[in-house]
Short mmCIF file of C-alpha atoms in Angstrom, two decimals:
data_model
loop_
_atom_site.label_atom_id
_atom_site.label_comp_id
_atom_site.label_asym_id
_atom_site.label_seq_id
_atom_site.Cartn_x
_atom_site.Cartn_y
_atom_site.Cartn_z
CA UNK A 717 18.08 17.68 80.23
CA UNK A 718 14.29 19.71 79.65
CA UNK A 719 13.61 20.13 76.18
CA UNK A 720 13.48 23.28 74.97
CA UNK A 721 9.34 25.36 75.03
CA UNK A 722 7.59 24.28 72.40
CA UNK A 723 6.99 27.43 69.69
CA UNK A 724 3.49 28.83 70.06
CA UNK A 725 1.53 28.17 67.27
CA UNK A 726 0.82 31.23 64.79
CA UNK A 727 -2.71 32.07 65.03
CA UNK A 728 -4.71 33.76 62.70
CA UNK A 729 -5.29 37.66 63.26
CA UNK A 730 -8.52 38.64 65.33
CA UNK A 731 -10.04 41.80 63.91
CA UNK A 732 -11.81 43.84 66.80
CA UNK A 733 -14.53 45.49 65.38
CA UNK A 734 -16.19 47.25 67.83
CA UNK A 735 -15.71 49.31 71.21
CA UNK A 736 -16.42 51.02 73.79
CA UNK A 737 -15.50 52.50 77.14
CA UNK A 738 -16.28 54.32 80.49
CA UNK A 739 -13.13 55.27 82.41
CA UNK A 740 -12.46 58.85 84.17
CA UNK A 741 -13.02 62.17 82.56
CA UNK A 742 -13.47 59.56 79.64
CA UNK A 743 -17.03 59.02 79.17
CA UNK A 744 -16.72 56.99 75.65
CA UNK A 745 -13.46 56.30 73.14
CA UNK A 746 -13.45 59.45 71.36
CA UNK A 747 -12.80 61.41 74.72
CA UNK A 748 -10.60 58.48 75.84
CA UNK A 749 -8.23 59.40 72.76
CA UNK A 750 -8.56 63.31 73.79
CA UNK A 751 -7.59 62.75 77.09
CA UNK A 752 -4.59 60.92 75.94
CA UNK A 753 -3.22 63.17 73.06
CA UNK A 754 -3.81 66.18 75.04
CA UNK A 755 -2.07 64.69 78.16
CA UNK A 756 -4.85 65.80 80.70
CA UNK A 757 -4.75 63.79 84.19
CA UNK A 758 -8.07 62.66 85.96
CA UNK A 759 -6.61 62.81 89.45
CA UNK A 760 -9.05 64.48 91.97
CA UNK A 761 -9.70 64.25 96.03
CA UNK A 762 -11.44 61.23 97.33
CA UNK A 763 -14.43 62.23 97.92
CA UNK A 764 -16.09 61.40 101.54
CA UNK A 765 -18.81 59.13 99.25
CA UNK A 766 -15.96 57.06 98.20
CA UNK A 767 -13.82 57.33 101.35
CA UNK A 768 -13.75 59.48 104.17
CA UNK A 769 -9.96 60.58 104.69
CA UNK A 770 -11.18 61.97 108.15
CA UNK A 771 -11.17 58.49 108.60
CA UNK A 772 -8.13 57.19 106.76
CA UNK A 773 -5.91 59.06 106.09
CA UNK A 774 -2.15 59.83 107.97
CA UNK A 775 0.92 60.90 105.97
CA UNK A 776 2.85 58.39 108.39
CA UNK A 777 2.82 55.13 106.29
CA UNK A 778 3.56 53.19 109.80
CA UNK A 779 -0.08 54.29 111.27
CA UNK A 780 -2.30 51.14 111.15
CA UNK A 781 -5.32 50.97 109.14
CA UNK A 782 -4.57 54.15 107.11
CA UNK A 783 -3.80 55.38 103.57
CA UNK A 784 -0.89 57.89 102.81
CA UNK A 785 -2.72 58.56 99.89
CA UNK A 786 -5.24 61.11 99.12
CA UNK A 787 -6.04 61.42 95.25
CA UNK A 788 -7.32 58.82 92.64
CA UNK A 789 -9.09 58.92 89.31
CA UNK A 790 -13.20 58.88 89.97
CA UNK A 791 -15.91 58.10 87.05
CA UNK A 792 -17.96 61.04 88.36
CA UNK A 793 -21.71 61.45 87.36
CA UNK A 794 -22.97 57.88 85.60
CA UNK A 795 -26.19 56.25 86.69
CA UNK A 796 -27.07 53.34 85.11
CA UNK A 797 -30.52 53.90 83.17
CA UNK A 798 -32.81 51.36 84.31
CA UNK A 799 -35.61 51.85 82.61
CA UNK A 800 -33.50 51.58 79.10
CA UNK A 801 -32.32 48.02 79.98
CA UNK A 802 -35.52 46.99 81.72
CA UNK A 803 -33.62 46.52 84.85
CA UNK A 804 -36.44 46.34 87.99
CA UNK A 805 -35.39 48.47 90.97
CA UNK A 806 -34.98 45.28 93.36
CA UNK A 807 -32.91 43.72 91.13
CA UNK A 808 -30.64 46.96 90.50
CA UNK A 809 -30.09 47.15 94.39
CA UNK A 810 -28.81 43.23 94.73
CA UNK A 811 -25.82 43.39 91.88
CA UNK A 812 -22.72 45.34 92.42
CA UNK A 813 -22.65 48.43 89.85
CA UNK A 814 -19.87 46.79 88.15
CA UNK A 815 -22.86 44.39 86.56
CA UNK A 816 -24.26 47.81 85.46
CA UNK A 817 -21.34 49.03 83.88
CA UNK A 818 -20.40 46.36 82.23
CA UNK A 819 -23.94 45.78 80.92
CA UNK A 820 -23.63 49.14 79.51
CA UNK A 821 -20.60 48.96 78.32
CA UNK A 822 -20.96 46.22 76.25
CA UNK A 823 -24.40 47.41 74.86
CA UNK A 824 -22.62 50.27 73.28
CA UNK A 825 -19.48 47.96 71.86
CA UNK A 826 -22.31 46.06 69.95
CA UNK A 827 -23.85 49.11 69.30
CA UNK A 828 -20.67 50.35 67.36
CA UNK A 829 -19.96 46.84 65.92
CA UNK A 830 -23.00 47.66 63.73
CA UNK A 831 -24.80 44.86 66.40
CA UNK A 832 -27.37 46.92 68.42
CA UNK A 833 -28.85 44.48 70.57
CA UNK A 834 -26.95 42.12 69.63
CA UNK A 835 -29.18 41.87 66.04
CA UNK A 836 -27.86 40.28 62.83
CA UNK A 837 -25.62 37.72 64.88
CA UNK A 838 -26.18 33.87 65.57
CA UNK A 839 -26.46 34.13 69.67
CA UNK A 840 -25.65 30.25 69.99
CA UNK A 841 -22.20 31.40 68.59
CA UNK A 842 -21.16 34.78 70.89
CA UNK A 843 -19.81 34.34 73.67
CA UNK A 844 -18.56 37.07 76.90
CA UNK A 845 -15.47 37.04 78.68
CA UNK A 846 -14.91 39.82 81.36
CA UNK A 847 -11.90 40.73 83.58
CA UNK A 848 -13.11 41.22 87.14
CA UNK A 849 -11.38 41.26 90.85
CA UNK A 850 -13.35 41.63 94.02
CA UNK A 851 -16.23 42.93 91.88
CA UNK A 852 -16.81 46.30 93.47
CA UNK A 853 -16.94 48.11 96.53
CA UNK A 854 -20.77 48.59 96.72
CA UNK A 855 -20.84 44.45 97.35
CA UNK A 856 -18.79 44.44 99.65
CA UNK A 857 -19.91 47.45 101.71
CA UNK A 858 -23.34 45.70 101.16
CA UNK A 859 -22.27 43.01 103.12
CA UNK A 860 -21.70 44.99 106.02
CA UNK A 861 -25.71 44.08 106.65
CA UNK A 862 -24.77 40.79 107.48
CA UNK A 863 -22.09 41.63 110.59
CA UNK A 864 -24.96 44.05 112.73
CA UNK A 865 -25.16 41.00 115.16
CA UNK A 866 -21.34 41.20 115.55
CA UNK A 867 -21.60 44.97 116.14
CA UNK A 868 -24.52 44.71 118.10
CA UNK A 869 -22.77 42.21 120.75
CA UNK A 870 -19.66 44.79 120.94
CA UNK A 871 -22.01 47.73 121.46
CA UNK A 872 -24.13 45.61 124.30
CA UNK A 873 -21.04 44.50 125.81
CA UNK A 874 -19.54 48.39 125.81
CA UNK A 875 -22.94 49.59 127.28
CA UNK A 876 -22.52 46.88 129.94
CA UNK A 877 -19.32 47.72 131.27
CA UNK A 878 -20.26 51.69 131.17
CA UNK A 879 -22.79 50.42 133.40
CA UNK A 880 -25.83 51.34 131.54
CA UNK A 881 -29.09 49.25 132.32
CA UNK A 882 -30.94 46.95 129.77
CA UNK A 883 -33.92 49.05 129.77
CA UNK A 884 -31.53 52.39 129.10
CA UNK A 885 -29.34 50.30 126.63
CA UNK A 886 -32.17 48.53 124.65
CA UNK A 887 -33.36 52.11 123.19
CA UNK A 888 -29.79 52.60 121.98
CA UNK A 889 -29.27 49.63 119.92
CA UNK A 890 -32.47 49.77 118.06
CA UNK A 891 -31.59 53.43 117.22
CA UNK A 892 -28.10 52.05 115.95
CA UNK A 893 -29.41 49.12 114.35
CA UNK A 894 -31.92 51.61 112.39
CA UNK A 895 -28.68 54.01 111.64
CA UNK A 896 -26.64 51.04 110.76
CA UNK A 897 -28.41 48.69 108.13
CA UNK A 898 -30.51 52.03 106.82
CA UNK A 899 -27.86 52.44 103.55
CA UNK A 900 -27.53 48.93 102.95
CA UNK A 901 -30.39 47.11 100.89
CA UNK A 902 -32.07 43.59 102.17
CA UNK A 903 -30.33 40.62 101.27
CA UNK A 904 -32.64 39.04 98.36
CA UNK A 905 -32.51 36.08 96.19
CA UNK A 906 -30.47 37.66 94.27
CA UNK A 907 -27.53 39.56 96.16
CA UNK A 908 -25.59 36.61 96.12
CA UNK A 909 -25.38 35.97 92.37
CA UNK A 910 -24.87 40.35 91.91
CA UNK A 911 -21.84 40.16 94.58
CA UNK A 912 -19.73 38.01 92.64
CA UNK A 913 -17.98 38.37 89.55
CA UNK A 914 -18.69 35.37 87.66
CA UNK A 915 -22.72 36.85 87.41
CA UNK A 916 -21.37 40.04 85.13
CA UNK A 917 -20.48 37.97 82.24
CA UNK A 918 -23.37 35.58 82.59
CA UNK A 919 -25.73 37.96 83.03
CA UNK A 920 -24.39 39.91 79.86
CA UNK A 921 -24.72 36.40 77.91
CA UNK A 922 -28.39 36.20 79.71
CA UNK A 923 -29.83 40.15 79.16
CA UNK A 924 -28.47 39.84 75.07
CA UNK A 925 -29.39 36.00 74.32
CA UNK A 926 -25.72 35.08 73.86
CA UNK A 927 -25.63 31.06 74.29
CA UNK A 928 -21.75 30.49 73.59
CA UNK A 929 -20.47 31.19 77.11
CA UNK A 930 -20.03 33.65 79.54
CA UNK A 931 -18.08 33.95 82.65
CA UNK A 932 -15.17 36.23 84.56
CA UNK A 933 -11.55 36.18 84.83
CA UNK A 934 -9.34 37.09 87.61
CA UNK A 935 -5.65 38.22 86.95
CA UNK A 936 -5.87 41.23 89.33
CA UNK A 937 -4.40 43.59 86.70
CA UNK A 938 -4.04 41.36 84.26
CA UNK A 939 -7.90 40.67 84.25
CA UNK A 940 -8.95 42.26 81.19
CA UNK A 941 -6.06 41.29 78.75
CA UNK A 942 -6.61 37.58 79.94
CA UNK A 943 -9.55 38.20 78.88
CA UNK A 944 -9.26 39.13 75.44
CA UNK A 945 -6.60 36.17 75.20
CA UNK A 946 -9.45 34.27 76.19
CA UNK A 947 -11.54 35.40 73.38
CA UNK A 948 -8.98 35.02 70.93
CA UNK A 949 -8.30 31.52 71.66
CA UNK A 950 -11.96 30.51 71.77
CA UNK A 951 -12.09 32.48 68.29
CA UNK A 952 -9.19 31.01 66.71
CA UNK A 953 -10.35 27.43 67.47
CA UNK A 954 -14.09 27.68 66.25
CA UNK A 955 -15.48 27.54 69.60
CA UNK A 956 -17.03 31.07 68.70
CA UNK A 957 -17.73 33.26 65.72
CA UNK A 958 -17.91 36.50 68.19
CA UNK A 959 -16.48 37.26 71.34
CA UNK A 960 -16.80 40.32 73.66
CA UNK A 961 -14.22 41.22 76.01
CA UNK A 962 -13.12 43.18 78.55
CA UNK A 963 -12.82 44.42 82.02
CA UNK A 964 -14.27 46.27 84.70
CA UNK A 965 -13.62 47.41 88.30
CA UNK A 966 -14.81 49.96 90.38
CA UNK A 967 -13.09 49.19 93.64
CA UNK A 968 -12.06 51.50 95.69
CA UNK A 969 -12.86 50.59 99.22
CA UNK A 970 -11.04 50.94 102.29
CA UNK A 971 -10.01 47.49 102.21
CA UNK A 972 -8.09 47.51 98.61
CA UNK A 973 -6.51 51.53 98.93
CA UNK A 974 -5.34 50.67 102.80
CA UNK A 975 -3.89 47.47 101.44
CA UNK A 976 -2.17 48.97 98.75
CA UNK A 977 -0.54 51.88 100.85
CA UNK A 978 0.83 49.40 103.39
CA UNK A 979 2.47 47.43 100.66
CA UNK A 980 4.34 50.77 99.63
CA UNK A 981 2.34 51.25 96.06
CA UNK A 982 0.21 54.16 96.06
CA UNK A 983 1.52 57.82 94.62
CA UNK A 984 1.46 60.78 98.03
CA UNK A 985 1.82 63.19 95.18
CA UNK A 986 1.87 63.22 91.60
CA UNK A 987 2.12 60.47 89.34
CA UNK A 988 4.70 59.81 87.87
CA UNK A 989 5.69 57.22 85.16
CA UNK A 990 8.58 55.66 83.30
CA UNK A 991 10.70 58.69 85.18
CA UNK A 992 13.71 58.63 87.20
CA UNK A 993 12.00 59.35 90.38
CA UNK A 994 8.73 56.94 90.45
CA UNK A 995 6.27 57.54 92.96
CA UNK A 996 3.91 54.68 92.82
CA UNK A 997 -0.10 54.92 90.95
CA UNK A 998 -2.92 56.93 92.16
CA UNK A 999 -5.89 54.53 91.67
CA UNK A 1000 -8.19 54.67 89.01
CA UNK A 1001 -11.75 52.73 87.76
CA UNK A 1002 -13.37 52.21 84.77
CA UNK A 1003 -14.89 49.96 82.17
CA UNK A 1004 -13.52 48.58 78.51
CA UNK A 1005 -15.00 46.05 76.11
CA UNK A 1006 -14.25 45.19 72.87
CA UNK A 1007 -16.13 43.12 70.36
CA UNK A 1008 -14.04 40.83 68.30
CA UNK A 1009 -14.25 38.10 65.06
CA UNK A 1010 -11.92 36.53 63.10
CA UNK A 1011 -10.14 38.53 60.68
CA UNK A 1012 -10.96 36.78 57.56
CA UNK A 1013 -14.63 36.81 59.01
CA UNK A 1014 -15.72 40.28 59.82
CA UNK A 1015 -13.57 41.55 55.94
CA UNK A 1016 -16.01 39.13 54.31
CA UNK A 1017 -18.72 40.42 56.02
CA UNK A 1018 -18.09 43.92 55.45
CA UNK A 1019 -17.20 45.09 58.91
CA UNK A 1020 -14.95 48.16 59.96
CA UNK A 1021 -12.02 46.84 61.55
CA UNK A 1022 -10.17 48.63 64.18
CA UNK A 1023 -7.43 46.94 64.62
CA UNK A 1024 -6.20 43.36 64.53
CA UNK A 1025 -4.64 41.36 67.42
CA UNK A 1026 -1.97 39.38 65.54
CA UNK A 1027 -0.83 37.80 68.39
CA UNK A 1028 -0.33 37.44 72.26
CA UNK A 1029 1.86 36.03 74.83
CA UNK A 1030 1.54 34.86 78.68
CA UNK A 1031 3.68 34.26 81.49
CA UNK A 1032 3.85 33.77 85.12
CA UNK A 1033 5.89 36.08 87.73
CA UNK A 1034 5.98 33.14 90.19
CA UNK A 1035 6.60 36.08 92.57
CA UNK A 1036 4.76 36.57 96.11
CA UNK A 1037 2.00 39.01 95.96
CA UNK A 1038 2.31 42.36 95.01
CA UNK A 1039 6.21 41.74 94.40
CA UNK A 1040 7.66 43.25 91.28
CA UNK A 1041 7.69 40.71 88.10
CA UNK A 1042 11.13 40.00 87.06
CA UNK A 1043 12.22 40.88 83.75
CA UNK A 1044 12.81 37.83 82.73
CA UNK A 1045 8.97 36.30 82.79
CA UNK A 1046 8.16 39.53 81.44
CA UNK A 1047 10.84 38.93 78.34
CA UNK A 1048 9.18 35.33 78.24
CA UNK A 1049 5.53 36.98 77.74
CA UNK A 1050 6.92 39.23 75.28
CA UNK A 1051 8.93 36.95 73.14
CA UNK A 1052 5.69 34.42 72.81
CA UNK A 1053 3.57 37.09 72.06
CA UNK A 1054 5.78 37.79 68.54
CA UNK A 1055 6.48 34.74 67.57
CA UNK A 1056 2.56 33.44 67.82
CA UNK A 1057 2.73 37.08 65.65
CA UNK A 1058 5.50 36.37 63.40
CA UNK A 1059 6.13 39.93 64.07
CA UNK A 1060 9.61 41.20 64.23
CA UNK A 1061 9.78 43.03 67.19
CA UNK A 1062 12.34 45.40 66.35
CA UNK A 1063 9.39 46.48 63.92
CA UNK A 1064 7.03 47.98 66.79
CA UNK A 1065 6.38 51.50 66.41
CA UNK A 1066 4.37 52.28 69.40
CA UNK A 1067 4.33 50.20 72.82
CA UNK A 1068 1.71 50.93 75.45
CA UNK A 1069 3.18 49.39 78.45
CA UNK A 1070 2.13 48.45 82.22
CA UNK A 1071 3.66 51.28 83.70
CA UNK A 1072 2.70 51.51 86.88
CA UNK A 1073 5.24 54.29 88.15
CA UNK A 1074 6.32 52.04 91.03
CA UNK A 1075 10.14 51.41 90.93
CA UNK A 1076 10.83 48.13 90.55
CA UNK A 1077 7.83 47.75 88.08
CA UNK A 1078 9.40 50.36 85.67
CA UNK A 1079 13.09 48.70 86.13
CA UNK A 1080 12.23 45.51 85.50
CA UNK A 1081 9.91 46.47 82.74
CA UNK A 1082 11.68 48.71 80.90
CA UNK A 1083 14.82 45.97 80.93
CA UNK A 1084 13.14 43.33 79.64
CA UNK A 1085 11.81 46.07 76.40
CA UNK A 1086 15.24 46.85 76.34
CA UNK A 1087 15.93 43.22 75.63
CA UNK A 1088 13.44 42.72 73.56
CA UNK A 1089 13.80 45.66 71.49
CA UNK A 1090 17.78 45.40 71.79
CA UNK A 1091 19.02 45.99 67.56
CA UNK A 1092 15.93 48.12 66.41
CA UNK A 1093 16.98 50.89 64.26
CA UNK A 1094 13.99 52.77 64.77
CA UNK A 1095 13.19 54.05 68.35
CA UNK A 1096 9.21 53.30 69.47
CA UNK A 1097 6.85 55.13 71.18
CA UNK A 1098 6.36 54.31 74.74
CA UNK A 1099 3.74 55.41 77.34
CA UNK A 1100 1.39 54.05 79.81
CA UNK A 1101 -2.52 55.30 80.40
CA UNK A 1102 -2.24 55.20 83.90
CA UNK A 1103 -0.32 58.28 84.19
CA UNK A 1104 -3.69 59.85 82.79
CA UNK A 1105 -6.55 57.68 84.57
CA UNK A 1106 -4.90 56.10 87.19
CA UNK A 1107 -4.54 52.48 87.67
CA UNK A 1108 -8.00 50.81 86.85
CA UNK A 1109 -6.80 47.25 88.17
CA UNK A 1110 -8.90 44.84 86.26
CA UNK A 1111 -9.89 47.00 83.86
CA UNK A 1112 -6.40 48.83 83.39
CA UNK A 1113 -5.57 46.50 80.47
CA UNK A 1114 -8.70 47.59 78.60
CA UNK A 1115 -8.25 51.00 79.00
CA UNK A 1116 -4.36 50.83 77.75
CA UNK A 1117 -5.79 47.83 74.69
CA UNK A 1118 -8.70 50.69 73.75
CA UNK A 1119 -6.38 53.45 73.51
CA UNK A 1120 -3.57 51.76 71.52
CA UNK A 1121 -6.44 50.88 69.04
CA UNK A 1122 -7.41 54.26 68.93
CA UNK A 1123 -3.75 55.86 68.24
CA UNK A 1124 -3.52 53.02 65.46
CA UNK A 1125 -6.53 54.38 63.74
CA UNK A 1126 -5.77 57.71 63.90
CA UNK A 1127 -2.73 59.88 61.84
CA UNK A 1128 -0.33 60.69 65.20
CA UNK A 1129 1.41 58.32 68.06
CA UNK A 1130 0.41 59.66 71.26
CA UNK A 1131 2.13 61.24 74.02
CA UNK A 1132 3.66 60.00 76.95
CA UNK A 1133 2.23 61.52 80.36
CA UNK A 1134 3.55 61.89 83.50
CA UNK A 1135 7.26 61.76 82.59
CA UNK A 1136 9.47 64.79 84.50
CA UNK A 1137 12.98 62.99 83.70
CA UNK A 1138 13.03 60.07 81.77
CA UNK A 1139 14.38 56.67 83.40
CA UNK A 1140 18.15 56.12 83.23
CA UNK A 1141 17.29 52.71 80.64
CA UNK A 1142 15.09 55.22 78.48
CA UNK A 1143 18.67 57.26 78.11
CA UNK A 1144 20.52 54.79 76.40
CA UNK A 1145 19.95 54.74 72.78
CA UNK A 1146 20.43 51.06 72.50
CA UNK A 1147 17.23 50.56 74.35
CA UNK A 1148 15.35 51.72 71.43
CA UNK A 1149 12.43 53.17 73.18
CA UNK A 1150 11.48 57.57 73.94
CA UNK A 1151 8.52 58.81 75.46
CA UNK A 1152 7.26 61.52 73.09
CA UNK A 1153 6.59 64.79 74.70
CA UNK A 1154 3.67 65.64 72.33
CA UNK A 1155 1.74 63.45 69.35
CA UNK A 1156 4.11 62.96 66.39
CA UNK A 1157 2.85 60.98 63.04
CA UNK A 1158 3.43 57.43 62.81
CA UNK A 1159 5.64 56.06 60.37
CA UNK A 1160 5.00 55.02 56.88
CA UNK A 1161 3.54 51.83 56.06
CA UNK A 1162 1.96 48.99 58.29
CA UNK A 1163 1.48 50.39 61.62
CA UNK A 1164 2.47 47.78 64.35
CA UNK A 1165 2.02 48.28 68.16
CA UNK A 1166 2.46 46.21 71.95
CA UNK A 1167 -0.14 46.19 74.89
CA UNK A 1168 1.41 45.46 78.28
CA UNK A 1169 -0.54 43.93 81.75
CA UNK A 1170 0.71 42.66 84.53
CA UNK A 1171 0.22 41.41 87.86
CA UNK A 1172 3.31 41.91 90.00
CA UNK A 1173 2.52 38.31 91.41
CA UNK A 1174 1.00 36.60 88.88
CA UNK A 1175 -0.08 36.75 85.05
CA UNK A 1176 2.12 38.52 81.88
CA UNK A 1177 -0.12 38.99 79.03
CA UNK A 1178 1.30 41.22 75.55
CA UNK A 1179 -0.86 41.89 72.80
CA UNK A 1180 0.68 42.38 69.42
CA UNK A 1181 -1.77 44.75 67.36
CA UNK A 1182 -1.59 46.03 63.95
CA UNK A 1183 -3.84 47.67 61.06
CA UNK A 1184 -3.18 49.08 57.90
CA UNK A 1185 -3.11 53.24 57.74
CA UNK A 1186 -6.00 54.86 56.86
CA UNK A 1187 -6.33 55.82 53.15
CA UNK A 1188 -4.85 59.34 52.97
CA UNK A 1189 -2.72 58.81 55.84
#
């Protein structure tokens, strides 16, 4: 007989003391936490610069090649300043603008550590860990460059058999080689490094100094939460005295949104969430890094702390691809992620979960919190960002870990969005869990709250967070 999983071992709480974001109508953490307690949505059109629908789009789910789907959540207006981070324009045009944002993003999370620059801390002892999946879609429309010959045979070949001659046909092809590779920039020394996601951390660790480490992680939607597990482990065992973490993904290419639709996921209307009726997400983009230290560390050194991450807990689905996790690996996850805590569960006041508004995501989530929380006299808070930005894939983890940060910091529990009849599991008072219709103020004492990712093949991650209320509160 298998002995029995071996407890995790406690850790000691990671403070995060610094953040910052860029996700829709959600230009930095203060208008993240507006969007949320007001309950706005950042659903708009795809716009032809991000994908032509002419091209894509059928309401039958059977036609090939084509999204049902015509909305998702767009960061609209950003350019990355160049001349601010001494980026040269060659070397903007070979990386993916998920380098940029992440760059960025990460400048301003030091920025509001109280480390501009990355000043006052010992580089040889910071290290960056980012979520990424596919990079971004500028990459890989990029690389379009590099199949002209491919194109150029088919077009030869269809002039051929439409009988054209060489000398009429050879005028054509240059014209539609010039029209073809005119938006996509030269290949360079660098476009391979600045198509791949391993480069955004490194290059973070390379622009700031930082000599501890630096390098991606791939979870699909589970990217950015792996990440920050990352970061707490290398935290808790020495390995670092500051870690920055996070995700980022701005892809939203035919590729990823046609894929998606023919495996049944995407929303043809509204979002909705946690409800009766699910729909499936609308897509969504974005960027979220926090800057963490150990606990003990960044109170002796004065720092503003957030929030601490008390502990976390992983799991597998073991599921094929884009299946829906089981609640049981989800339960597993969960479980872990209280004990490393020493958290009583029941104790959980708020709970920002996966929620992805696809129906046997919400089932098999909400039964395994129903497990988990099964005995709790006091109902918690539920909700999912999503139903407000969309799903951000490797950065959705981020977005949900920034905003549960932000609710613990501030006097209220937020809302839950996108919620027309709650899920039959959400009815039954034993399940211990509501989705509040508006903010209401947290409970007395010790605030303590979960952050959900998952992949629906792949990795479980749950963050345990808590923090102490503000004096006053």
């Amino acid at each position: 007989m298998a002995n029995p999983p071996a407890a995790p071992l406690a850790s000691q709480p990671i403070a995060i003391v610094g953040l910052a974001c860029r996700f829709p109508d959600a230009d930095d953490p203060p208008a993240l936490l507006d969007l949320v307690l007001t309950g706005r949505r950042a659903f708009r059109r795809l716009p032809p610069c991000r994908l032509d629908l002419a091209d894509y789009y059928s309401a039958d789910p059977a036609t090939p090649d084509a999204t049902y789907s015509t909305r998702a959540a767009l960061i609209e207006g950003w350019q990355f300043d160049q001349a601010a981070f001494g980026v040269s324009g060659p070397a903007y045009q070979a990386a993916d603008l998920a380098h940029w944002l992440a760059l960025e993003t990460v400048a301003r999370a030091l920025a509001a550590a109280g480390f501009p620059g990355g000043r006052g801390l010992a580089r040889n002892r910071v290290g960056v860990v980012i979520g990424n999946t596919l990079t971004g879609d500028s990459s890989r429309a990029a690389a379009l460059r590099l199949r002209w010959p491919y194109v150029r045979r088919v077009l030869a070949e269809a002039l051929i058999a439409a009988g054209v001659t060489r000398e009429q046909g050879m005028p054509v092809l240059r014209d539609a080689a010039a029209r073809y590779l005119a938006p996509f920039p030269e290949v360079t020394a660098g476009t391979l490094a600045g198509s791949g996601p391993a480069s955004i951390a490194s290059g973070i660790c390379g622009y700031f100094g930082f000599k501890g480490g630096g390098y991606a992680v791939d979870g699909a939607s589970s990217s950015s939460l792996l990440a920050v597990v990352s970061a707490c482990m290398a935290l808790s065992t020495d390995e670092l005295d500051v870690a920055l973490a996070g995700g980022v993904d701005i892809s939203l290419d035919p590729l990823e949104l046609v894929g998606l639709a023919k495996a049944g996921l995407l929303a043809a209307g509204d979002m909705r969430v946690y409800d009766v009726n699910p729909t499936g997400f609308l897509p969504g983009e974005g960027c979220g890094v926090v800057v963490l230290m150990r606990a003990a560390d960044a109170r002796a050194a004065g720092l503003p702390v957030y929030a601490e991450i008390a502990g976390w807990g992983m799991s597998c689905a073991g599921q094929p691809a884009l299946a829906a996790p089981e609640p049981g690996s989800q339960l597993l996850a969960l479980r872990r992620a209280y004990q490393r805590a020493s958290i009583d569960p029941a104790d959980v006041q708020l709970i920002e979960g996966h929620g992805a508004g696809t129906a046997a995501g919400d089932q098999a989530e909400l039964t395994a919190l129903a497990e988990l929380r099964r005995g709790a006299r006091q109902a918690a808070a539920l909700g999912s960002i999503k139903a407000n930005i969309g799903h951000a894939k490797a950065a959705a983890g981020a977005a949900g870990l920034i905003k549960t940060v932000l609710a613990l910091g501030s006097d209220v529990l937020p809302p839950a969005t996108g919620v027309s009849s709650p899920h039959p599991l959400l009815l039954d008072k034993d399940t211990a869990l509501e989705l509040p219709a508006e903010p209401v103020p947290w409970p007395a004492g010790r605030r303590i709250a979960g952050v959900s990712a998952m992949d629906p093949g792949g990795a479980i991650v749950h963050l345990v967070l808590s923090s102490e209320p503000a004096r006053g509160s």
